[in-house]
Amino acid sequence: MEYMSKTIEEIHEALKNGEVTVKELIEESLKKSHELQDKCNAFVTIMDEAKEVEVTDNLLSGIPYGVKDNYSTKGILTTGSSNTLKDYVPFFNATAIENLDKAGAVKVNKTVMDEFGMGGTGTTGHTGIVLNPWDTTRICAGSSSGSAAAVAAGVYPYALGTDTGDSIRKPAAYCGIVGYKPTYGMISRYGVFPFASSLDHCGVLARTVKDAAIVVDNMKGIDKNDMTSWDSSNINLYESIENNPKGKKLCYVKELCDISNYPNADSELKAHLENFHKTIEKCKELGMEVEEVSVDRTLLNASYSVYVVIHSAEASSNMSNLTGIIFGPRGEGKNYIDMMKDHRTNGFSPLIKRRFVIGSYVLQKENKERYFNNAQRARRLLVDTWKKLFETYDAVISPVGIGPAKKLEDLNKVYDTNTIALDEQLQIGNFGGFPSITIPNGFVNELPVGINITGNCYDDVNVLSIAYSLESNMEYKNQIAKEVYRG
C-alpha cells in the first residue's frame, strides 16, 4: 500500500496504529524521489541515508518531506540551485528546519529551484529544467518548482518553498496542489538565502489546506535571529480552521477577471476565467457574499515593474557577498578583483546577471529617485488599495496566472501585454506581506489551474478557513499527477 499519496492526518494515524513504519515511509518516499528525478529532474540532492525517528503525538513525526534548496541544512549540500554555491555545505540549520526537526519531520531531499529564487519558470537552476509531472512538455513555474513537482507526484505530502513574488502560489496552481505563504514574518527567514528581504516569505506546498496549516504551525514562531519575525504562539492554524463559509465577504477585481478586458484572449485564458467565475457562483451557493470591485488599471499595470525594480535592487545588495572569496568556487585572476569578476561572470546565469545590473542601475544616486523611490511609492499605493478592500471584505479572490502551465517551447513567446497585470498580480501579496493561499480550481485542457485567496495581515486563520470551505466543496483535494508514472 502507498502512503505518500495520503494526507498528513491519514499517514500519522497509520503510523500510530502500526499499519506502517517510519522506515517504510522513508523507503517509499526515496523510491518515488528517484522515479521522479528520472522523469522531471526535481531534486538537487536525494538523501538516501535519511534516518528513522520516533513517532510522537506530533502529526509530522516520522513523515518524509522535501526542502527547497535555499533553506540551510546542516551538513547537507545547499546550493540555491546556483553554480556559485554548487559545493556549499552549511554548518547550521535554518530556524524553520530546526523547528521541523523538533517536530520529528524527516527530510529526504533538497528540491531544485530557479537560481536563488529568481525567475518564474523552474528553468534556471544549475542542475537543469524541472518538468511538470502532469505534462512533461510543460513548466512547473518557479521558483519553488522542484517542491511543487514532488508534492504533485506524491513523493511526500508536503515540501518547503519560498515566495518573493508568487514562487509558492503559482507553481502550486500549475501542479494542481495547495501553496500557502503566511503573513510576512510568521515563519523566520533565518538561514534561508535572502533574495529580496522586504518581499521574501517562507511557506509550504501541500495537497490539502489542512496539511498546509499543520506544516506552518510547526515551522512558525518568533526568532531572535530574524528581527522581522513575530510572536504567533497564540495562533493554532490547524485547530482554528473552520468549514463555515456563510457570511464571509469576498471580492474580485473586475479589471483582472473580466474576459472583456482581453480582446485577444486565447482558448486557455477564456476557459480559465470561466472556471473562476463558476467558482464565484460556488462561493455564493455556500453562503458567501462575493462582489466585483474596480481598481485603477494603471496602478495594476505598474505592479510588475514595481516588483522588478524592488527585487532587483534588494537582490543586488543581498548577494554582494557571493564573491568566491568567502565561500563558493574560487575564480581565476591575478588579484582578488579579477577573481571576483571571474567568479560572478562565470558562476551566475544570464537572468541573474540581468537582475543585478538592473538593481545596481536603479540604486545609483542619479537614478534612485526616478526608479527605486518611485517604485516604493507605487508599492505603497497598491498595498493601501488592498488594505482598503480588507476594511470591507475578508479576502480578495482571483485566478492564478493566465491559464495552465506554459509549454517549454513557448517560454519566449510574446504574450498579450494586456494580460501582464493578471499574470503578475499575486506579487501584491508580497508587497503588503499578506497571507495568501492558492488551491486547485479544476482543469483546462486536462491541466490543473488554480485560484488564490489573499487576506489582511495576521488574518491567516480566516484566509485558510475560506480556502478550506471551498476545497471541501470541490473535487480537487489531494490530487496526484499520474503522468510521471506512465510509460
GROMACS .gro file of C-alpha atoms in nm:
model
  487
    1MET     CA    1   0.000   0.000   0.000
    2GLU     CA    2   0.123   0.350  -0.085
    3TYR     CA    3   0.116   0.612   0.189
    4MET     CA    4   0.290   0.916   0.040
    5SER     CA    5  -0.023   0.999  -0.160
    6LYS     CA    6  -0.228   1.028   0.160
    7THR     CA    7  -0.278   1.332   0.382
    8ILE     CA    8  -0.065   1.406   0.688
    9GLU     CA    9  -0.350   1.311   0.921
   10GLU     CA   10  -0.401   0.978   0.743
   11ILE     CA   11  -0.030   0.893   0.746
   12HIS     CA   12   0.002   0.986   1.114
   13GLU     CA   13  -0.292   0.764   1.204
   14ALA     CA   14  -0.138   0.474   1.009
   15LEU     CA   15   0.191   0.522   1.196
   16LYS     CA   16   0.021   0.533   1.537
   17ASN     CA   17  -0.185   0.223   1.454
   18GLY     CA   18   0.122   0.028   1.341
   19GLU     CA   19  -0.002  -0.010   0.983
   20VAL     CA   20   0.328   0.127   0.852
   21THR     CA   21   0.668   0.213   0.996
   22VAL     CA   22   0.881   0.524   0.957
   23LYS     CA   23   1.140   0.312   0.776
   24GLU     CA   24   0.880   0.200   0.522
   25LEU     CA   25   0.765   0.560   0.466
   26ILE     CA   26   1.121   0.673   0.404
   27GLU     CA   27   1.182   0.386   0.164
   28GLU     CA   28   0.865   0.467  -0.030
   29SER     CA   29   0.948   0.837  -0.049
   30LEU     CA   30   1.306   0.773  -0.161
   31LYS     CA   31   1.189   0.527  -0.427
   32LYS     CA   32   0.946   0.786  -0.561
   33SER     CA   33   1.216   1.053  -0.543
   34HIS     CA   34   1.440   0.856  -0.778
   35GLU     CA   35   1.149   0.780  -1.014
   36LEU     CA   36   1.053   1.146  -1.030
   37GLN     CA   37   1.413   1.255  -1.075
   38ASP     CA   38   1.437   1.044  -1.388
   39LYS     CA   39   1.118   1.197  -1.528
   40CYS     CA   40   1.116   1.557  -1.407
   41ASN     CA   41   1.459   1.649  -1.259
   42ALA     CA   42   1.306   1.780  -0.936
   43PHE     CA   43   1.598   1.733  -0.693
   44VAL     CA   44   1.945   1.865  -0.628
   45THR     CA   45   2.012   1.609  -0.356
   46ILE     CA   46   1.832   1.287  -0.259
   47MET     CA   47   1.915   1.177   0.098
   48ASP     CA   48   1.931   0.801   0.064
   49GLU     CA   49   2.078   0.788   0.415
   50ALA     CA   50   1.771   0.951   0.578
   51LYS     CA   51   1.727   0.813   0.929
   52GLU     CA   52   1.423   0.689   1.118
   53VAL     CA   53   1.283   0.893   1.407
   54GLU     CA   54   1.043   0.822   1.691
   55VAL     CA   55   0.673   0.863   1.623
   56THR     CA   56   0.515   1.103   1.873
   57ASP     CA   57   0.181   1.278   1.902
   58ASN     CA   58   0.308   1.549   1.665
   59LEU     CA   59   0.130   1.500   1.333
   60LEU     CA   60   0.454   1.549   1.136
   61SER     CA   61   0.664   1.298   1.329
   62GLY     CA   62   0.810   1.027   1.110
   63ILE     CA   63   0.668   1.168   0.786
   64PRO     CA   64   0.907   1.248   0.496
   65TYR     CA   65   0.916   1.591   0.333
   66GLY     CA   66   1.121   1.794   0.085
   67VAL     CA   67   1.327   2.110   0.135
   68LYS     CA   68   1.373   2.383  -0.122
   69ASP     CA   69   1.745   2.422  -0.181
   70ASN     CA   70   1.768   2.773  -0.036
   71TYR     CA   71   1.699   2.655   0.321
   72SER     CA   72   2.027   2.595   0.505
   73THR     CA   73   2.053   2.231   0.614
   74LYS     CA   74   2.341   2.142   0.843
   75GLY     CA   75   2.586   1.903   0.679
   76ILE     CA   76   2.372   1.873   0.364
   77LEU     CA   77   2.452   2.033   0.029
   78THR     CA   78   2.261   2.361  -0.010
   79THR     CA   79   2.321   2.530  -0.343
   80GLY     CA   80   2.035   2.773  -0.407
   81SER     CA   81   2.046   2.598  -0.748
   82SER     CA   82   2.345   2.812  -0.842
   83ASN     CA   83   2.689   2.721  -0.972
   84THR     CA   84   2.832   2.982  -0.736
   85LEU     CA   85   2.737   2.756  -0.442
   86LYS     CA   86   2.747   2.418  -0.612
   87ASP     CA   87   2.965   2.268  -0.334
   88TYR     CA   88   2.835   2.468  -0.035
   89VAL     CA   89   2.752   2.268   0.278
   90PRO     CA   90   2.615   2.480   0.566
   91PHE     CA   91   2.726   2.427   0.927
   92PHE     CA   92   2.384   2.522   1.068
   93ASN     CA   93   2.014   2.474   1.002
   94ALA     CA   94   1.764   2.741   0.908
   95THR     CA   95   1.530   2.811   1.200
   96ALA     CA   96   1.236   2.663   1.008
   97ILE     CA   97   1.433   2.340   0.960
   98GLU     CA   98   1.524   2.331   1.330
   99ASN     CA   99   1.155   2.364   1.417
  100LEU     CA  100   1.061   2.078   1.184
  101ASP     CA  101   1.343   1.864   1.326
  102LYS     CA  102   1.195   1.919   1.673
  103ALA     CA  103   0.858   1.807   1.538
  104GLY     CA  104   1.017   1.481   1.416
  105ALA     CA  105   0.972   1.551   1.045
  106VAL     CA  106   1.206   1.358   0.812
  107LYS     CA  107   1.369   1.547   0.525
  108VAL     CA  108   1.451   1.318   0.233
  109ASN     CA  109   1.561   1.553  -0.046
  110LYS     CA  110   1.655   1.908  -0.145
  111THR     CA  111   1.446   2.039  -0.435
  112VAL     CA  112   1.553   2.227  -0.747
  113MET     CA  113   1.457   2.593  -0.773
  114ASP     CA  114   1.518   2.882  -1.008
  115GLU     CA  115   1.866   3.014  -0.931
  116PHE     CA  116   1.847   3.196  -0.594
  117GLY     CA  117   1.470   3.216  -0.640
  118MET     CA  118   1.492   3.449  -0.940
  119GLY     CA  119   1.270   3.355  -1.230
  120GLY     CA  120   0.924   3.210  -1.253
  121THR     CA  121   0.982   2.913  -1.480
  122GLY     CA  122   1.184   2.646  -1.300
  123THR     CA  123   1.434   2.653  -1.586
  124THR     CA  124   1.731   2.847  -1.442
  125GLY     CA  125   1.859   2.604  -1.175
  126HIS     CA  126   2.218   2.489  -1.227
  127THR     CA  127   2.110   2.124  -1.240
  128GLY     CA  128   1.867   2.181  -1.525
  129ILE     CA  129   1.499   2.230  -1.602
  130VAL     CA  130   1.220   2.099  -1.377
  131LEU     CA  131   0.939   1.939  -1.579
  132ASN     CA  132   0.572   1.939  -1.483
  133PRO     CA  133   0.453   1.595  -1.361
  134TRP     CA  134   0.111   1.649  -1.523
  135ASP     CA  135   0.271   1.704  -1.865
  136THR     CA  136   0.647   1.686  -1.901
  137THR     CA  137   0.642   1.917  -2.205
  138ARG     CA  138   0.541   2.199  -1.969
  139ILE     CA  139   0.696   2.401  -1.687
  140CYS     CA  140   0.604   2.396  -1.318
  141ALA     CA  141   0.662   2.772  -1.282
  142GLY     CA  142   0.904   2.888  -1.017
  143SER     CA  143   1.091   2.937  -0.816
  144SER     CA  144   0.964   2.652  -0.595
  145SER     CA  145   0.941   2.424  -0.897
  146GLY     CA  146   1.102   2.108  -0.759
  147SER     CA  147   0.893   2.122  -0.441
  148ALA     CA  148   0.572   2.164  -0.641
  149ALA     CA  149   0.656   1.878  -0.878
  150ALA     CA  150   0.744   1.642  -0.593
  151VAL     CA  151   0.430   1.709  -0.390
  152ALA     CA  152   0.210   1.681  -0.701
  153ALA     CA  153   0.373   1.349  -0.792
  154GLY     CA  154   0.309   1.202  -0.446
  155VAL     CA  155   0.671   1.183  -0.330
  156TYR     CA  156   0.552   1.310   0.011
  157PRO     CA  157   0.257   1.513   0.141
  158TYR     CA  158   0.442   1.846   0.163
  159ALA     CA  159   0.759   2.035   0.078
  160LEU     CA  160   0.901   2.371   0.177
  161GLY     CA  161   0.904   2.670  -0.055
  162THR     CA  162   0.978   3.040  -0.051
  163ASP     CA  163   0.770   3.313  -0.211
  164THR     CA  164   0.906   3.654  -0.316
  165GLY     CA  165   0.656   3.731  -0.593
  166ASP     CA  166   0.440   3.420  -0.638
  167SER     CA  167   0.703   3.147  -0.612
  168ILE     CA  168   0.493   2.914  -0.396
  169ARG     CA  169   0.147   3.004  -0.518
  170LYS     CA  170   0.193   2.989  -0.896
  171PRO     CA  171   0.381   2.654  -0.904
  172ALA     CA  172   0.105   2.519  -0.681
  173ALA     CA  173  -0.157   2.624  -0.936
  174TYR     CA  174   0.039   2.480  -1.229
  175CYS     CA  175   0.084   2.150  -1.045
  176GLY     CA  176  -0.271   2.115  -0.909
  177ILE     CA  177  -0.182   2.146  -0.539
  178VAL     CA  178  -0.205   2.392  -0.248
  179GLY     CA  179   0.052   2.669  -0.197
  180TYR     CA  180   0.043   2.882   0.118
  181LYS     CA  181   0.256   3.178   0.219
  182PRO     CA  182   0.156   3.307   0.562
  183THR     CA  183   0.175   3.665   0.685
  184TYR     CA  184   0.524   3.813   0.649
  185GLY     CA  185   0.738   3.719   0.948
  186MET     CA  186   0.517   3.436   1.079
  187ILE     CA  187   0.799   3.199   0.977
  188SER     CA  188   1.156   3.304   1.049
  189ARG     CA  189   1.376   3.354   0.743
  190TYR     CA  190   1.698   3.300   0.937
  191GLY     CA  191   1.914   3.054   0.745
  192VAL     CA  192   1.717   3.097   0.424
  193PHE     CA  193   1.915   3.253   0.141
  194PRO     CA  194   1.790   3.612   0.109
  195PHE     CA  195   1.661   3.727  -0.228
  196ALA     CA  196   1.460   4.046  -0.166
  197SER     CA  197   1.428   4.083   0.209
  198SER     CA  198   1.119   4.304   0.216
  199LEU     CA  199   0.932   4.058  -0.009
  200ASP     CA  200   1.064   3.715   0.095
  201HIS     CA  201   0.824   3.474   0.267
  202CYS     CA  202   0.873   3.115   0.379
  203GLY     CA  203   0.586   2.877   0.323
  204VAL     CA  204   0.470   2.535   0.214
  205LEU     CA  205   0.338   2.336  -0.080
  206ALA     CA  206   0.094   2.060   0.011
  207ARG     CA  207  -0.207   1.879  -0.133
  208THR     CA  208  -0.468   1.997   0.117
  209VAL     CA  209  -0.535   2.317   0.309
  210LYS     CA  210  -0.523   2.136   0.644
  211ASP     CA  211  -0.184   1.984   0.560
  212ALA     CA  212  -0.051   2.331   0.479
  213ALA     CA  213  -0.181   2.457   0.815
  214ILE     CA  214  -0.022   2.167   1.004
  215VAL     CA  215   0.318   2.233   0.848
  216VAL     CA  216   0.317   2.609   0.906
  217ASP     CA  217   0.209   2.556   1.267
  218ASN     CA  218   0.531   2.361   1.313
  219MET     CA  219   0.755   2.599   1.114
  220LYS     CA  220   0.641   2.930   1.260
  221GLY     CA  221   0.747   3.125   1.567
  222ILE     CA  222   0.935   3.432   1.680
  223ASP     CA  223   1.311   3.411   1.634
  224LYS     CA  224   1.576   3.636   1.787
  225ASN     CA  225   1.783   3.586   1.471
  226ASP     CA  226   1.513   3.738   1.247
  227MET     CA  227   1.401   4.082   1.353
  228THR     CA  228   1.100   4.065   1.117
  229SER     CA  229   0.956   3.756   1.289
  230TRP     CA  230   0.670   3.797   1.535
  231ASP     CA  231   0.509   3.601   1.815
  232SER     CA  232   0.232   3.381   1.674
  233SER     CA  233   0.223   3.142   1.970
  234ASN     CA  234  -0.144   3.227   2.029
  235ILE     CA  235  -0.233   3.116   1.674
  236ASN     CA  236  -0.302   2.749   1.600
  237LEU     CA  237  -0.390   2.735   1.234
  238TYR     CA  238  -0.481   2.366   1.217
  239GLU     CA  239  -0.716   2.370   1.515
  240SER     CA  240  -0.873   2.704   1.417
  241ILE     CA  241  -0.972   2.623   1.058
  242GLU     CA  242  -1.349   2.613   1.016
  243ASN     CA  243  -1.573   2.496   0.734
  244ASN     CA  244  -1.825   2.772   0.794
  245PRO     CA  245  -1.838   2.987   0.479
  246LYS     CA  246  -2.171   3.160   0.547
  247GLY     CA  247  -2.133   3.533   0.591
  248LYS     CA  248  -1.778   3.554   0.456
  249LYS     CA  249  -1.733   3.852   0.224
  250LEU     CA  250  -1.508   3.819  -0.081
  251CYS     CA  251  -1.431   4.048  -0.369
  252TYR     CA  252  -1.264   4.011  -0.706
  253VAL     CA  253  -1.112   4.281  -0.924
  254LYS     CA  254  -1.306   4.349  -1.242
  255GLU     CA  255  -1.002   4.478  -1.432
  256LEU     CA  256  -0.830   4.144  -1.374
  257CYS     CA  257  -1.116   3.897  -1.400
  258ASP     CA  258  -1.347   4.029  -1.674
  259ILE     CA  259  -1.284   3.849  -2.003
  260SER     CA  260  -1.389   4.161  -2.196
  261ASN     CA  261  -1.059   4.319  -2.087
  262TYR     CA  262  -0.873   4.065  -2.301
  263PRO     CA  263  -0.982   4.106  -2.664
  264ASN     CA  264  -0.701   3.876  -2.782
  265ALA     CA  265  -0.763   3.604  -2.523
  266ASP     CA  266  -0.675   3.252  -2.632
  267SER     CA  267  -0.891   2.950  -2.553
  268GLU     CA  268  -0.695   2.864  -2.237
  269LEU     CA  269  -0.742   3.208  -2.081
  270LYS     CA  270  -1.113   3.204  -2.169
  271ALA     CA  271  -1.160   2.862  -2.010
  272HIS     CA  272  -0.953   2.963  -1.706
  273LEU     CA  273  -1.171   3.268  -1.640
  274GLU     CA  274  -1.486   3.062  -1.698
  275ASN     CA  275  -1.363   2.822  -1.428
  276PHE     CA  276  -1.300   3.117  -1.199
  277HIS     CA  277  -1.649   3.261  -1.240
  278LYS     CA  278  -1.806   2.917  -1.183
  279THR     CA  279  -1.619   2.909  -0.852
  280ILE     CA  280  -1.753   3.254  -0.768
  281GLU     CA  281  -2.102   3.108  -0.810
  282LYS     CA  282  -2.000   2.816  -0.588
  283CYS     CA  283  -1.893   3.066  -0.320
  284LYS     CA  284  -2.236   3.228  -0.336
  285GLU     CA  285  -2.410   2.889  -0.314
  286LEU     CA  286  -2.211   2.821   0.004
  287GLY     CA  287  -2.340   3.141   0.160
  288MET     CA  288  -2.051   3.375   0.092
  289GLU     CA  289  -2.105   3.726  -0.034
  290VAL     CA  290  -1.896   3.800  -0.342
  291GLU     CA  291  -1.876   4.141  -0.504
  292GLU     CA  292  -1.695   4.281  -0.803
  293VAL     CA  293  -1.473   4.582  -0.729
  294SER     CA  294  -1.281   4.817  -0.954
  295VAL     CA  295  -0.914   4.912  -0.921
  296ASP     CA  296  -0.730   5.167  -1.132
  297ARG     CA  297  -0.591   4.981  -1.432
  298THR     CA  298  -0.279   5.200  -1.449
  299LEU     CA  299  -0.192   5.106  -1.091
  300LEU     CA  300  -0.246   4.736  -1.160
  301ASN     CA  301  -0.029   4.757  -1.470
  302ALA     CA  302   0.252   4.911  -1.265
  303SER     CA  303   0.272   4.610  -1.033
  304TYR     CA  304   0.520   4.402  -1.232
  305SER     CA  305   0.756   4.693  -1.297
  306VAL     CA  306   0.746   4.779  -0.928
  307TYR     CA  307   0.833   4.419  -0.845
  308VAL     CA  308   1.126   4.405  -1.088
  309VAL     CA  309   1.279   4.730  -0.961
  310ILE     CA  310   1.247   4.647  -0.590
  311HIS     CA  311   1.353   4.285  -0.601
  312SER     CA  312   1.646   4.359  -0.833
  313ALA     CA  313   1.769   4.636  -0.605
  314GLU     CA  314   1.742   4.424  -0.291
  315ALA     CA  315   1.895   4.118  -0.460
  316SER     CA  316   2.198   4.311  -0.585
  317SER     CA  317   2.263   4.416  -0.225
  318ASN     CA  318   2.184   4.081  -0.058
  319MET     CA  319   2.404   3.882  -0.294
  320SER     CA  320   2.705   4.112  -0.296
  321ASN     CA  321   2.874   3.858  -0.065
  322LEU     CA  322   2.879   3.596  -0.342
  323THR     CA  323   3.235   3.676  -0.449
  324GLY     CA  324   3.405   3.336  -0.449
  325ILE     CA  325   3.637   3.466  -0.178
  326ILE     CA  326   3.434   3.389   0.136
  327PHE     CA  327   3.272   3.070   0.001
  328GLY     CA  328   3.197   2.906  -0.331
  329PRO     CA  329   3.443   2.800  -0.601
  330ARG     CA  330   3.729   3.049  -0.642
  331GLY     CA  331   3.751   3.243  -0.964
  332GLU     CA  332   4.076   3.285  -1.152
  333GLY     CA  333   4.275   3.607  -1.177
  334LYS     CA  334   4.591   3.790  -1.084
  335ASN     CA  335   4.427   3.971  -0.792
  336TYR     CA  336   4.111   3.950  -0.582
  337ILE     CA  337   3.919   4.189  -0.808
  338ASP     CA  338   3.986   3.976  -1.115
  339MET     CA  339   3.899   3.663  -0.915
  340MET     CA  340   3.562   3.805  -0.807
  341LYS     CA  341   3.487   3.922  -1.159
  342ASP     CA  342   3.564   3.576  -1.299
  343HIS     CA  343   3.357   3.404  -1.028
  344ARG     CA  344   3.049   3.619  -1.081
  345THR     CA  345   3.075   3.628  -1.461
  346ASN     CA  346   3.102   3.252  -1.500
  347GLY     CA  347   2.900   3.147  -1.195
  348PHE     CA  348   2.570   3.328  -1.250
  349SER     CA  349   2.316   3.258  -1.521
  350PRO     CA  350   2.230   3.537  -1.768
  351LEU     CA  351   1.900   3.603  -1.589
  352ILE     CA  352   2.072   3.662  -1.254
  353LYS     CA  353   2.327   3.893  -1.410
  354ARG     CA  354   2.049   4.096  -1.574
  355ARG     CA  355   1.875   4.135  -1.237
  356PHE     CA  356   2.198   4.252  -1.073
  357VAL     CA  357   2.257   4.505  -1.350
  358ILE     CA  358   1.904   4.640  -1.310
  359GLY     CA  359   1.941   4.650  -0.932
  360SER     CA  360   2.268   4.838  -0.944
  361TYR     CA  361   2.133   5.082  -1.201
  362VAL     CA  362   1.817   5.175  -1.009
  363LEU     CA  363   2.018   5.229  -0.691
  364GLN     CA  364   2.272   5.464  -0.848
  365LYS     CA  365   2.249   5.810  -0.696
  366GLU     CA  366   2.139   5.974  -1.022
  367ASN     CA  367   1.869   5.707  -1.084
  368LYS     CA  368   1.740   5.624  -0.738
  369GLU     CA  369   1.465   5.886  -0.716
  370ARG     CA  370   1.327   5.812  -1.062
  371TYR     CA  371   1.324   5.435  -1.032
  372PHE     CA  372   1.368   5.289  -0.683
  373ASN     CA  373   1.192   5.559  -0.483
  374ASN     CA  374   0.906   5.579  -0.731
  375ALA     CA  375   0.869   5.201  -0.722
  376GLN     CA  376   0.838   5.219  -0.344
  377ARG     CA  377   0.570   5.487  -0.376
  378ALA     CA  378   0.372   5.274  -0.623
  379ARG     CA  379   0.413   4.976  -0.391
  380ARG     CA  380   0.257   5.180  -0.112
  381LEU     CA  381  -0.037   5.277  -0.335
  382LEU     CA  382  -0.102   4.914  -0.422
  383VAL     CA  383  -0.078   4.800  -0.060
  384ASP     CA  384  -0.308   5.080   0.057
  385THR     CA  385  -0.560   4.987  -0.214
  386TRP     CA  386  -0.571   4.624  -0.094
  387LYS     CA  387  -0.586   4.727   0.272
  388LYS     CA  388  -0.884   4.945   0.188
  389LEU     CA  389  -1.054   4.641   0.036
  390PHE     CA  390  -0.985   4.445   0.355
  391GLU     CA  391  -1.180   4.702   0.553
  392THR     CA  392  -1.494   4.570   0.379
  393TYR     CA  393  -1.401   4.220   0.264
  394ASP     CA  394  -1.249   3.915   0.432
  395ALA     CA  395  -1.038   3.837   0.127
  396VAL     CA  396  -0.967   3.904  -0.238
  397ILE     CA  397  -1.022   3.601  -0.463
  398SER     CA  398  -0.857   3.576  -0.804
  399PRO     CA  399  -0.749   3.335  -1.076
  400VAL     CA  400  -0.381   3.238  -1.074
  401GLY     CA  401  -0.195   3.322  -1.392
  402ILE     CA  402  -0.346   3.325  -1.738
  403GLY     CA  403  -0.422   2.955  -1.771
  404PRO     CA  404  -0.244   2.624  -1.715
  405ALA     CA  405   0.133   2.576  -1.720
  406LYS     CA  406   0.313   2.705  -2.028
  407LYS     CA  407   0.487   2.474  -2.270
  408LEU     CA  408   0.866   2.482  -2.257
  409GLU     CA  409   0.875   2.566  -2.625
  410ASP     CA  410   0.655   2.872  -2.564
  411LEU     CA  411   0.865   3.037  -2.292
  412ASN     CA  412   0.997   3.301  -2.532
  413LYS     CA  413   0.657   3.357  -2.688
  414VAL     CA  414   0.536   3.716  -2.669
  415TYR     CA  415   0.202   3.718  -2.485
  416ASP     CA  416  -0.068   3.982  -2.498
  417THR     CA  417   0.057   4.270  -2.280
  418ASN     CA  418  -0.300   4.318  -2.157
  419THR     CA  419  -0.257   4.001  -1.952
  420ILE     CA  420   0.056   4.107  -1.758
  421ALA     CA  421  -0.139   4.253  -1.465
  422LEU     CA  422  -0.342   3.932  -1.432
  423ASP     CA  423  -0.037   3.708  -1.462
  424GLU     CA  424   0.165   3.903  -1.204
  425GLN     CA  425  -0.099   4.025  -0.956
  426LEU     CA  426  -0.002   3.781  -0.680
  427GLN     CA  427   0.304   4.000  -0.618
  428ILE     CA  428   0.075   4.242  -0.434
  429GLY     CA  429   0.056   3.980  -0.158
  430ASN     CA  430   0.431   4.018  -0.115
  431PHE     CA  431   0.424   4.397  -0.131
  432GLY     CA  432   0.191   4.401   0.171
  433GLY     CA  433   0.307   4.085   0.348
  434PHE     CA  434  -0.048   3.949   0.322
  435PRO     CA  435  -0.137   3.584   0.393
  436SER     CA  436  -0.216   3.420   0.061
  437ILE     CA  437  -0.310   3.068  -0.047
  438THR     CA  438  -0.360   2.901  -0.384
  439ILE     CA  439  -0.586   2.597  -0.415
  440PRO     CA  440  -0.676   2.384  -0.720
  441ASN     CA  441  -0.969   2.504  -0.930
  442GLY     CA  442  -1.024   2.235  -1.185
  443PHE     CA  443  -0.868   2.179  -1.525
  444VAL     CA  444  -0.818   2.346  -1.861
  445ASN     CA  445  -0.721   2.111  -2.144
  446GLU     CA  446  -0.670   1.837  -1.881
  447LEU     CA  447  -0.413   2.051  -1.699
  448PRO     CA  448  -0.465   2.196  -1.350
  449VAL     CA  449  -0.540   2.562  -1.282
  450GLY     CA  450  -0.577   2.741  -0.951
  451ILE     CA  451  -0.746   3.021  -0.762
  452ASN     CA  452  -0.593   3.242  -0.494
  453ILE     CA  453  -0.733   3.381  -0.172
  454THR     CA  454  -0.548   3.672  -0.009
  455GLY     CA  455  -0.644   3.842   0.317
  456ASN     CA  456  -0.518   4.107   0.555
  457CYS     CA  457  -0.202   4.067   0.762
  458TYR     CA  458  -0.238   3.837   1.066
  459ASP     CA  459  -0.575   3.712   0.938
  460ASP     CA  460  -0.431   3.376   0.832
  461VAL     CA  461  -0.698   3.168   1.005
  462ASN     CA  462  -0.973   3.345   0.813
  463VAL     CA  463  -0.791   3.304   0.481
  464LEU     CA  464  -0.731   2.934   0.544
  465SER     CA  465  -1.092   2.881   0.654
  466ILE     CA  466  -1.224   3.031   0.330
  467ALA     CA  467  -0.986   2.813   0.130
  468TYR     CA  468  -1.083   2.504   0.333
  469SER     CA  469  -1.455   2.571   0.284
  470LEU     CA  470  -1.406   2.590  -0.092
  471GLU     CA  471  -1.177   2.287  -0.103
  472SER     CA  472  -1.430   2.084   0.096
  473ASN     CA  473  -1.696   2.154  -0.164
  474MET     CA  474  -1.488   2.087  -0.475
  475GLU     CA  475  -1.339   1.771  -0.620
  476TYR     CA  476  -0.971   1.861  -0.633
  477LYS     CA  477  -0.845   1.777  -0.283
  478ASN     CA  478  -0.523   1.573  -0.253
  479GLN     CA  479  -0.466   1.542  -0.629
  480ILE     CA  480  -0.180   1.327  -0.758
  481ALA     CA  481  -0.026   1.380  -1.103
  482LYS     CA  482  -0.004   1.036  -1.262
  483GLU     CA  483   0.169   1.140  -1.584
  484VAL     CA  484   0.518   1.079  -1.444
  485TYR     CA  485   0.442   0.715  -1.374
  486ARG     CA  486   0.324   0.630  -1.725
  487GLY     CA  487   0.540   0.451  -1.976
   0.00000   0.00000   0.00000
